[in-house]
Coordinates of C-alpha atoms in Angstrom, one line a residue:
Chain H
M1 CA -42.7 -28.7 -14.2
S2 CA -44.4 -29.4 -17.9
H3 CA -42.1 -29.4 -21.1
V4 CA -44.5 -29.7 -23.6
S5 CA -48.0 -27.8 -23.2
I6 CA -50.8 -28.4 -25.6
S7 CA -53.8 -26.5 -24.6
H8 CA -57.6 -26.8 -26.9
L9 CA -55.7 -27.0 -30.4
W10 CA -57.9 -27.1 -33.5
K11 CA -56.7 -27.6 -37.0
V12 CA -58.8 -27.6 -40.2
Y13 CA -58.1 -28.8 -43.7
P14 CA -60.1 -27.7 -46.7
S15 CA -61.9 -30.9 -47.9
H16 CA -61.2 -32.2 -51.3
H17 CA -64.8 -33.4 -51.9
D18 CA -67.3 -30.5 -51.1
G19 CA -66.8 -27.0 -49.3
D20 CA -66.7 -28.7 -45.8
A21 CA -63.6 -28.4 -44.0
V22 CA -62.4 -31.3 -42.7
I23 CA -60.9 -31.5 -38.7
A24 CA -58.0 -32.8 -38.4
L25 CA -57.6 -31.7 -34.6
K26 CA -60.5 -31.4 -32.3
D27 CA -59.9 -29.6 -28.8
V28 CA -56.5 -31.4 -28.2
S29 CA -55.0 -30.5 -24.9
F30 CA -52.7 -32.3 -22.6
D31 CA -49.1 -31.9 -21.3
I32 CA -45.6 -33.5 -21.1
D33 CA -43.8 -33.6 -17.9
E34 CA -40.2 -32.7 -18.1
H35 CA -38.2 -36.6 -18.5
E36 CA -42.0 -37.9 -19.6
F37 CA -42.1 -40.4 -22.4
V38 CA -45.3 -39.9 -23.9
C39 CA -46.8 -41.9 -26.9
V40 CA -50.1 -40.6 -29.0
L41 CA -51.8 -43.7 -30.0
G42 CA -54.3 -43.5 -33.3
P43 CA -55.4 -44.8 -36.2
S44 CA -53.9 -43.4 -39.3
G45 CA -55.5 -40.3 -40.6
C46 CA -56.7 -39.1 -36.9
G47 CA -54.5 -35.9 -37.1
K48 CA -51.6 -37.3 -34.7
S49 CA -48.7 -36.3 -37.4
T50 CA -50.2 -32.5 -37.7
L51 CA -50.4 -32.5 -33.8
L52 CA -46.6 -33.2 -34.2
R53 CA -46.0 -30.8 -37.0
I54 CA -47.4 -27.9 -35.1
V55 CA -45.6 -28.8 -31.9
A56 CA -42.3 -28.7 -34.3
G57 CA -43.2 -25.3 -35.2
L58 CA -43.7 -26.6 -39.0
E59 CA -47.4 -25.8 -39.5
S60 CA -49.5 -23.5 -37.3
A61 CA -52.4 -24.2 -35.2
D62 CA -55.6 -22.8 -36.1
Y63 CA -56.9 -22.3 -32.7
G64 CA -55.5 -22.9 -29.3
H65 CA -51.4 -23.2 -28.7
A66 CA -49.0 -25.6 -28.5
S67 CA -45.8 -24.7 -26.6
T68 CA -42.5 -26.2 -25.7
H69 CA -40.1 -25.4 -22.9
G70 CA -37.1 -25.7 -25.0
R71 CA -36.2 -26.3 -28.6
P72 CA -37.5 -29.6 -30.3
S73 CA -35.5 -32.2 -31.8
V74 CA -37.4 -34.1 -34.6
V75 CA -37.2 -37.5 -35.9
F76 CA -39.6 -38.1 -38.8
Q77 CA -41.3 -41.4 -39.9
E78 CA -39.4 -41.3 -43.6
H79 CA -35.7 -41.2 -42.2
G80 CA -35.2 -37.9 -44.0
I81 CA -31.3 -38.0 -44.3
F82 CA -29.7 -36.3 -47.0
P83 CA -28.6 -38.8 -50.1
W84 CA -25.3 -36.8 -50.7
K85 CA -23.9 -36.7 -47.0
N86 CA -22.4 -39.5 -45.6
V87 CA -23.3 -41.1 -42.0
E88 CA -21.3 -38.4 -40.2
D89 CA -22.1 -35.0 -42.0
N90 CA -25.6 -36.4 -41.9
I91 CA -25.5 -36.7 -38.1
S92 CA -23.4 -33.3 -37.5
Y93 CA -26.0 -31.7 -40.1
P94 CA -27.5 -29.5 -36.9
L95 CA -24.1 -28.5 -35.6
A96 CA -23.2 -27.4 -38.7
L97 CA -26.2 -25.4 -39.4
R98 CA -24.7 -23.3 -36.1
H99 CA -21.6 -23.0 -37.2
A100 CA -20.1 -25.3 -34.4
P101 CA -16.3 -26.1 -34.0
R102 CA -15.0 -29.2 -36.1
S103 CA -13.8 -30.5 -32.8
E104 CA -17.1 -30.5 -31.0
R105 CA -18.9 -31.9 -33.9
K106 CA -16.5 -34.6 -33.9
A107 CA -16.9 -35.5 -30.7
V108 CA -20.8 -35.3 -30.6
V109 CA -20.7 -37.9 -34.0
D110 CA -18.1 -40.1 -32.1
R111 CA -20.4 -40.4 -29.2
L112 CA -23.5 -40.8 -31.0
V113 CA -22.2 -43.2 -33.9
K114 CA -21.6 -45.5 -30.6
M115 CA -24.7 -44.8 -29.1
V116 CA -27.0 -45.7 -32.0
G117 CA -24.6 -48.6 -33.0
L118 CA -22.9 -47.3 -36.2
S119 CA -19.5 -47.8 -35.3
G120 CA -17.4 -48.2 -38.7
F121 CA -20.0 -46.6 -40.9
E122 CA -19.1 -43.2 -40.3
R123 CA -18.0 -42.6 -44.0
F124 CA -20.9 -45.1 -45.8
H125 CA -23.5 -43.1 -47.7
P126 CA -27.1 -43.5 -47.5
D127 CA -27.4 -45.8 -50.4
Q128 CA -25.1 -48.3 -48.7
L129 CA -27.3 -48.3 -46.0
S130 CA -30.3 -50.7 -44.9
G131 CA -33.5 -49.1 -43.8
G132 CA -32.9 -49.7 -40.0
M133 CA -29.4 -48.0 -40.2
K134 CA -31.1 -45.3 -42.1
Q135 CA -33.5 -44.5 -38.8
R136 CA -30.5 -44.9 -36.8
V137 CA -28.9 -42.2 -38.8
S138 CA -32.0 -40.3 -38.2
V139 CA -32.1 -40.7 -34.4
A140 CA -28.4 -39.9 -33.9
R141 CA -29.1 -36.5 -36.0
A142 CA -32.0 -35.5 -33.4
L143 CA -29.9 -36.4 -30.6
A144 CA -27.2 -34.1 -31.8
D145 CA -29.6 -31.4 -32.2
N146 CA -29.8 -32.0 -28.7
G147 CA -32.9 -30.1 -27.9
A148 CA -34.9 -30.8 -24.8
I149 CA -37.8 -32.4 -26.1
L150 CA -37.5 -35.3 -28.6
L151 CA -40.6 -35.6 -31.3
M152 CA -40.5 -38.8 -32.9
D153 CA -43.4 -39.2 -36.1
E154 CA -43.7 -43.1 -36.2
P155 CA -39.8 -43.2 -36.4
F156 CA -40.0 -47.3 -37.0
G157 CA -43.2 -47.3 -38.9
A158 CA -41.4 -48.1 -42.1
L159 CA -39.4 -50.7 -40.7
D160 CA -39.7 -54.6 -40.6
E161 CA -40.4 -56.3 -37.3
Q162 CA -37.4 -57.4 -36.3
T163 CA -35.7 -54.3 -37.0
R164 CA -38.4 -52.6 -35.0
V165 CA -38.2 -54.2 -31.9
T166 CA -34.4 -54.1 -32.0
L167 CA -34.6 -50.3 -32.3
Q168 CA -37.1 -50.2 -29.6
Q169 CA -34.8 -51.6 -27.4
E170 CA -32.1 -49.4 -28.4
L171 CA -34.0 -46.3 -27.8
L172 CA -35.4 -47.2 -24.5
T173 CA -31.7 -47.7 -23.8
I174 CA -30.8 -44.2 -25.2
W175 CA -33.3 -42.5 -23.5
E176 CA -32.5 -44.2 -19.8
E177 CA -29.4 -42.1 -20.8
T178 CA -30.8 -38.7 -21.9
R179 CA -33.8 -38.8 -20.0
K180 CA -35.3 -36.2 -22.5
S181 CA -39.0 -35.3 -22.7
V182 CA -40.4 -37.3 -25.6
L183 CA -43.6 -37.4 -27.8
F184 CA -43.5 -40.5 -29.8
I185 CA -46.3 -40.6 -32.1
T186 CA -47.6 -44.3 -33.3
H187 CA -50.1 -46.5 -34.4
S188 CA -48.9 -49.6 -32.8
V189 CA -50.5 -50.6 -29.5
D190 CA -47.4 -52.9 -28.8
E191 CA -44.9 -49.7 -29.2
S192 CA -46.6 -47.7 -27.0
L193 CA -46.9 -50.0 -23.9
I194 CA -43.2 -50.9 -24.7
L195 CA -41.9 -47.4 -24.7
A196 CA -44.5 -44.6 -23.0
D197 CA -44.8 -43.6 -19.4
R198 CA -48.4 -42.4 -20.8
I199 CA -50.3 -43.2 -23.5
I200 CA -52.7 -40.5 -25.2
V201 CA -55.3 -42.5 -27.5
M202 CA -56.5 -40.4 -30.2
S203 CA -59.8 -41.1 -32.5
G204 CA -59.9 -40.0 -35.9
R205 CA -62.1 -37.9 -37.8
P206 CA -62.3 -35.7 -36.0
G207 CA -58.8 -36.3 -34.3
H208 CA -59.7 -36.2 -30.7
I209 CA -58.4 -37.6 -27.4
L210 CA -59.9 -40.5 -26.3
K211 CA -58.1 -41.2 -23.0
D212 CA -54.9 -40.3 -21.1
I213 CA -53.5 -43.8 -19.7
R214 CA -50.5 -44.1 -17.4
V215 CA -48.4 -47.2 -18.3
P216 CA -47.1 -48.9 -15.0
F217 CA -44.1 -50.6 -16.1
Q218 CA -41.2 -50.4 -14.1
R219 CA -37.9 -48.9 -15.8
P220 CA -35.5 -49.8 -17.1
R221 CA -37.6 -51.8 -19.3
S222 CA -37.3 -55.2 -21.3
L223 CA -39.8 -56.2 -23.7
A224 CA -39.5 -59.7 -22.6
A225 CA -40.5 -59.0 -18.8
I226 CA -43.0 -56.5 -20.4
R227 CA -44.8 -59.1 -22.1
R228 CA -44.6 -61.7 -19.2
D229 CA -46.5 -58.7 -16.9
P230 CA -50.4 -59.6 -16.0
E231 CA -51.0 -55.9 -16.4
Y232 CA -49.4 -55.8 -20.0
A233 CA -52.6 -57.9 -21.2
R234 CA -55.2 -55.8 -19.5
I235 CA -54.0 -52.5 -21.0
T236 CA -53.5 -53.8 -24.2
D237 CA -56.9 -55.1 -23.9
E238 CA -57.9 -51.6 -23.0
L239 CA -56.4 -49.8 -25.8
W240 CA -58.0 -52.4 -28.7
T241 CA -61.2 -51.8 -27.3
L242 CA -60.8 -47.7 -27.1
L243 CA -59.4 -48.0 -30.5
D244 CA -62.5 -50.5 -32.1
Q245 CA -65.1 -48.0 -30.4
S246 CA -63.3 -45.1 -32.2
Q247 CA -63.1 -47.2 -35.6
A248 CA -66.8 -47.8 -35.3
E249 CA -67.4 -43.9 -34.1
S250 CA -65.7 -43.0 -37.4
E251 CA -67.4 -45.3 -39.6
E252 CA -71.1 -44.0 -38.4
E253 CA -69.3 -40.4 -39.3
A254 CA -68.5 -41.2 -42.7
A255 CA -71.6 -43.5 -43.1
R256 CA -73.7 -40.2 -42.3
Chain A
M1 CA -38.2 -85.2 -42.8
T2 CA -35.0 -85.5 -44.9
S3 CA -34.7 -85.3 -48.2
S4 CA -31.6 -85.9 -50.2
I5 CA -30.3 -84.5 -53.0
Q6 CA -30.8 -86.7 -56.2
E7 CA -28.7 -86.9 -59.2
P8 CA -30.1 -85.3 -62.4
S9 CA -31.9 -87.9 -64.5
Q10 CA -30.7 -88.2 -68.2
E11 CA -33.6 -85.9 -69.6
V12 CA -32.7 -83.1 -67.3
R13 CA -29.1 -83.4 -68.0
H14 CA -29.8 -82.8 -71.5
A15 CA -31.8 -79.9 -71.0
L16 CA -29.3 -78.2 -69.1
K17 CA -26.5 -78.5 -71.5
A18 CA -28.6 -77.3 -74.2
S19 CA -29.4 -74.2 -72.0
L20 CA -26.0 -73.6 -71.4
K21 CA -24.8 -73.9 -75.1
Q22 CA -27.6 -71.3 -76.1
R23 CA -26.4 -69.1 -73.2
K24 CA -22.7 -69.4 -74.5
G25 CA -24.0 -68.6 -78.0
S26 CA -25.5 -65.4 -76.7
R27 CA -22.1 -64.2 -74.9
A28 CA -20.2 -65.1 -78.6
I29 CA -22.8 -62.2 -79.9
R30 CA -22.2 -59.6 -77.1
I31 CA -18.6 -60.1 -77.7
I32 CA -18.8 -59.4 -81.4
G33 CA -21.0 -56.4 -80.7
P34 CA -18.8 -53.8 -80.4
F35 CA -17.1 -54.5 -83.4
T36 CA -20.0 -54.2 -86.2
P37 CA -19.1 -50.6 -86.9
L38 CA -15.6 -51.7 -87.8
A39 CA -17.2 -54.4 -90.1
L40 CA -19.5 -51.7 -91.5
L41 CA -16.9 -49.7 -92.4
V42 CA -15.1 -52.6 -93.9
I43 CA -18.0 -53.4 -96.2
W44 CA -18.4 -49.6 -97.0
E45 CA -14.6 -49.6 -98.3
F46 CA -15.2 -52.6 -100.4
A47 CA -18.6 -51.3 -101.6
S48 CA -16.8 -48.0 -102.7
R49 CA -13.6 -49.5 -104.1
F50 CA -15.6 -52.0 -106.4
G51 CA -18.2 -49.4 -107.6
W52 CA -21.3 -51.0 -105.9
V53 CA -22.0 -47.9 -104.4
D54 CA -21.6 -44.3 -105.9
A55 CA -17.8 -43.2 -104.7
R56 CA -18.8 -39.6 -105.4
F57 CA -21.0 -39.5 -102.5
F58 CA -19.6 -42.4 -100.1
P59 CA -15.7 -42.3 -100.6
A60 CA -13.9 -44.9 -99.5
P61 CA -13.0 -44.9 -95.7
S62 CA -9.4 -45.0 -96.4
S63 CA -9.4 -42.1 -98.8
I64 CA -11.2 -40.1 -96.0
F65 CA -8.3 -40.7 -93.6
S66 CA -5.9 -39.7 -96.3
T67 CA -8.1 -36.5 -96.6
F68 CA -7.7 -36.2 -92.7
V69 CA -4.2 -36.8 -92.9
E70 CA -3.8 -33.9 -95.2
L71 CA -6.1 -31.7 -93.6
L72 CA -4.1 -32.2 -90.0
Q73 CA -0.9 -31.8 -91.5
S74 CA -1.5 -28.6 -93.4
G75 CA -2.8 -27.1 -90.0
V76 CA -6.2 -26.4 -91.5
L77 CA -8.4 -29.0 -89.8
M78 CA -6.9 -27.6 -86.4
D79 CA -7.2 -24.1 -87.2
H80 CA -11.2 -24.8 -87.6
T81 CA -11.5 -27.3 -85.0
V82 CA -10.1 -24.8 -82.3
I83 CA -12.0 -21.8 -83.5
S84 CA -15.1 -23.9 -82.9
L85 CA -14.1 -25.3 -79.7
V86 CA -14.0 -21.6 -78.2
R87 CA -16.9 -20.8 -79.7
I88 CA -18.7 -24.0 -77.8
L89 CA -16.6 -22.8 -74.8
V90 CA -17.9 -19.6 -74.5
G91 CA -21.3 -19.9 -75.6
F92 CA -21.8 -22.7 -73.1
T93 CA -20.6 -20.9 -70.4
L94 CA -22.8 -18.1 -71.3
G95 CA -25.8 -20.1 -71.1
A96 CA -25.2 -22.5 -68.4
I97 CA -24.5 -20.1 -65.6
P98 CA -27.6 -17.8 -66.0
G99 CA -29.2 -21.4 -66.7
V100 CA -28.6 -22.9 -63.3
L101 CA -29.1 -19.4 -61.3
V102 CA -32.6 -18.8 -62.9
G103 CA -33.8 -22.3 -62.7
V104 CA -32.7 -22.5 -59.1
L105 CA -34.2 -18.9 -58.4
L106 CA -37.6 -19.9 -60.2
G107 CA -37.7 -23.3 -58.5
S108 CA -37.4 -21.6 -54.8
L109 CA -39.5 -18.7 -55.3
E110 CA -43.1 -19.4 -55.9
W111 CA -43.8 -15.9 -56.6
A112 CA -40.9 -15.4 -59.6
R113 CA -42.0 -18.8 -60.8
I114 CA -45.8 -17.6 -61.1
L115 CA -44.6 -14.2 -62.5
F116 CA -41.8 -15.3 -65.1
E117 CA -42.3 -19.0 -65.9
P118 CA -44.8 -18.0 -68.5
I119 CA -42.3 -15.9 -70.2
F120 CA -39.6 -18.6 -70.7
A121 CA -42.0 -21.4 -71.3
S122 CA -43.8 -19.1 -74.2
M123 CA -40.1 -18.6 -75.8
L124 CA -39.4 -22.5 -75.3
P125 CA -40.9 -23.6 -78.4
I126 CA -39.0 -21.2 -80.7
P127 CA -36.2 -23.3 -82.6
K128 CA -33.4 -21.0 -81.4
I129 CA -31.6 -21.4 -84.6
T130 CA -34.4 -19.2 -86.3
I131 CA -33.2 -16.2 -84.5
Y132 CA -29.9 -16.1 -85.7
P133 CA -30.1 -13.9 -88.6
L134 CA -31.7 -11.4 -85.9
L135 CA -28.6 -11.8 -84.1
M136 CA -26.4 -11.2 -87.4
L137 CA -28.3 -8.2 -87.8
I138 CA -27.5 -6.6 -84.3
F139 CA -24.4 -8.0 -83.5
G140 CA -22.7 -8.6 -87.0
L141 CA -21.1 -11.5 -88.5
G142 CA -18.4 -11.5 -85.7
E143 CA -18.4 -14.0 -82.8
T144 CA -20.4 -12.2 -80.8
S145 CA -23.6 -13.3 -82.6
K146 CA -22.1 -17.1 -82.6
W147 CA -22.0 -17.0 -78.8
L148 CA -25.1 -15.7 -78.3
I149 CA -26.7 -18.2 -80.5
I150 CA -25.5 -21.2 -78.6
A151 CA -26.0 -19.8 -75.0
I152 CA -29.5 -19.1 -76.1
G153 CA -30.3 -22.9 -76.6
V154 CA -28.1 -24.0 -73.9
F155 CA -30.0 -21.3 -71.3
F156 CA -33.2 -22.8 -72.1
T157 CA -32.4 -26.7 -71.8
V158 CA -30.4 -25.9 -68.7
M159 CA -32.7 -23.8 -67.1
F160 CA -35.7 -26.3 -67.4
N161 CA -34.0 -29.1 -66.0
T162 CA -32.6 -27.1 -63.0
L163 CA -36.3 -25.9 -62.2
G164 CA -37.9 -29.4 -62.5
G165 CA -34.8 -30.6 -60.2
V166 CA -35.8 -27.9 -57.7
L167 CA -39.3 -28.7 -58.2
Q168 CA -38.8 -32.7 -57.5
T169 CA -37.0 -32.2 -54.1
N170 CA -38.1 -34.2 -51.3
L171 CA -40.0 -32.0 -49.3
L172 CA -39.2 -33.9 -46.1
L173 CA -35.5 -32.8 -46.9
F174 CA -36.8 -28.9 -46.4
D175 CA -38.8 -30.1 -43.3
V176 CA -35.7 -31.3 -41.9
A177 CA -33.7 -28.5 -42.4
K178 CA -36.9 -26.1 -41.1
A179 CA -36.9 -28.2 -37.8
N180 CA -33.1 -28.1 -37.6
G181 CA -33.7 -24.4 -37.7
A182 CA -31.8 -23.6 -41.1
N183 CA -32.5 -20.1 -42.4
P184 CA -33.8 -19.7 -46.3
W185 CA -30.2 -19.4 -47.3
Q186 CA -29.3 -22.9 -45.6
Q187 CA -32.4 -24.7 -47.1
W188 CA -31.5 -23.1 -50.5
A189 CA -27.8 -23.8 -50.7
G190 CA -28.1 -27.3 -48.3
V191 CA -31.0 -28.4 -49.7
A192 CA -32.4 -27.2 -52.9
L193 CA -29.3 -26.9 -54.8
P194 CA -28.0 -30.2 -54.1
S195 CA -31.4 -32.0 -54.6
A196 CA -31.4 -30.0 -58.1
L197 CA -27.6 -31.2 -59.1
P198 CA -28.8 -34.7 -61.1
S199 CA -31.2 -32.9 -63.1
V200 CA -28.8 -29.7 -63.7
F201 CA -26.5 -32.1 -65.4
T202 CA -29.2 -34.2 -67.4
G203 CA -29.6 -30.5 -68.8
L204 CA -26.1 -29.8 -69.1
K205 CA -25.6 -32.8 -70.9
L206 CA -28.7 -32.0 -73.2
A207 CA -27.5 -28.5 -73.9
L208 CA -24.0 -29.7 -75.0
G209 CA -25.1 -31.8 -77.5
G210 CA -27.5 -29.3 -78.7
S211 CA -24.8 -27.0 -78.7
F212 CA -22.8 -28.7 -81.5
V213 CA -26.4 -28.6 -83.8
V214 CA -26.3 -25.0 -83.5
L215 CA -22.7 -24.4 -83.5
A216 CA -22.4 -25.9 -87.2
A217 CA -25.8 -24.3 -88.4
S218 CA -24.5 -21.0 -87.2
E219 CA -20.9 -21.5 -89.1
Y220 CA -22.6 -22.4 -92.5
V221 CA -24.0 -19.3 -93.0
G222 CA -22.1 -16.6 -91.2
S223 CA -18.8 -17.5 -90.8
Q224 CA -15.4 -17.7 -93.0
S225 CA -14.0 -20.5 -90.1
G226 CA -14.8 -23.2 -87.8
L227 CA -15.8 -26.6 -88.4
G228 CA -19.3 -26.0 -89.7
Y229 CA -17.4 -23.7 -92.6
M230 CA -15.3 -26.6 -93.4
I231 CA -18.2 -29.0 -94.4
W232 CA -20.0 -26.2 -95.8
S233 CA -17.4 -25.0 -98.0
A234 CA -16.3 -28.4 -99.2
W235 CA -19.8 -29.1 -100.2
S236 CA -19.4 -26.0 -102.9
T237 CA -16.2 -27.3 -104.1
F238 CA -17.7 -30.8 -103.8
S239 CA -14.9 -32.5 -102.0
V240 CA -16.7 -35.2 -99.9
S241 CA -14.2 -36.4 -98.4
K242 CA -13.4 -33.2 -96.6
M243 CA -17.0 -33.2 -95.5
Y244 CA -16.8 -36.5 -94.1
V245 CA -13.5 -35.4 -91.9
G246 CA -15.5 -32.5 -91.0
I247 CA -18.4 -34.6 -90.0
V248 CA -16.2 -37.1 -88.1
V249 CA -14.3 -34.4 -86.0
I250 CA -17.2 -32.6 -85.0
S251 CA -19.0 -35.7 -83.8
V252 CA -15.9 -36.9 -81.6
L253 CA -15.4 -33.4 -80.3
G254 CA -19.2 -33.6 -79.1
Y255 CA -19.0 -37.1 -77.5
C256 CA -15.6 -35.9 -75.9
A257 CA -17.3 -33.1 -74.3
T258 CA -20.5 -34.7 -73.3
S259 CA -18.1 -37.4 -71.7
L260 CA -16.3 -34.8 -69.9
V261 CA -19.6 -33.3 -68.1
S262 CA -20.9 -36.9 -67.4
L263 CA -17.3 -37.2 -65.9
A264 CA -17.8 -34.1 -64.1
Q265 CA -21.2 -35.6 -62.8
R266 CA -19.8 -39.0 -61.6
L267 CA -17.5 -36.6 -59.3
L268 CA -19.9 -34.3 -58.0
V269 CA -23.3 -35.8 -58.0
P270 CA -21.8 -39.3 -56.7
W271 CA -25.2 -40.0 -54.9
A272 CA -27.1 -40.2 -58.1
R273 CA -24.7 -42.7 -59.6
R274 CA -26.3 -45.9 -57.7

């Protein structure tokens, strides 16, 4: 059964330059199955973040609809953790909103702090944490929310490469444990190949789906093993070809 | 490739020593710095005693101090100080609480901001002390008119700083709250208010400084008590030392009050410190 269902989604924005509207999403349709990890890959400005915001219920669609079977939990691009709360209180924020009992909050925080590797930092405030640690807090908060679906909007995009690779590997481990359905937005070919079961490739202006690719690598995955797999080079090549094409198309579009 | 650390040449050594010496010099200046006001007092003392300046306008600090002790012993200074402090306390509270509430309200509700901000904005440029005669007409010479004139000044400063703080809230934090299912009240109390707190405190500090100006001015004209009255009456009796005592006491009170708010800020808004 599909956990996320997106059908014929359109979204337009008023243009800044002239009267014409900018089409952010053009007839986007796809489903995400239960326990499936789906990456949406596309250049910046292809409307992929808008897509996630619509699924999260933060924006409305202009046509078509997105529905989720179960509540989604969101990890945003810029961590978005509260500067006035310490690590513990940031993680348990969703539970506090629901007035969960203290014992439950503590149990959840204890478990998640270990899971995201922040043991010992429970009382730290965000300004004492590195960028990677803040994003770990943000991931833990989404896990504390414990929605059936995890929506991640380029969560590691703002991090340096070493931290990013570490967090990708940790996310894989966490995903093996939780097996949540995931919608993961990224502009990185590498990242999508490492993480996803399926990659939805999108093109920019107007944002539409170019291709839906199944990623064949075995799970549990290790980055090193994937990089040695001959399929890795083949799919990487295919993805780049698609992205280059879409780039050329949108430049043509812009030139007209 | 290997490299070895070489001993610095004679020339380099000279340059390093000279640089160290220079830095020592600037350190000496830094140590002396805090004491220059004292030096000024000493110069003032001598200038006044030896007649380099007119001692009628600039009485020696030592004579100002003895006036201070006299006023303290007679209890006069204490009475005026307590009266002024109560006026500040009541006026400030009357202005600050509505200031924060209205600021957060206008910041959170767009329709309220569109409808009512122009009213407050149009009244903002009025120098608040200019409506004091009107308040005295309406409320008489008693305490009410003084509380109100202080409160009005405080209100505007606090309100606009709070409003600015709410409007500066990182929109992502509202998204986080909404995505986690926060209701409007939880968004307001959990995101808008804490986001605005650093600006609220900036407003409180500015307002407190301003309220001492308004206090003095209101006591000059419409009062028989308070530090402002003490300074003003010293002018009419030409007791210049007493005037200086009033000025110094008001300054010290203002400094202490602002420091108290800063302390509260460090305790309540620790995340804005760093």
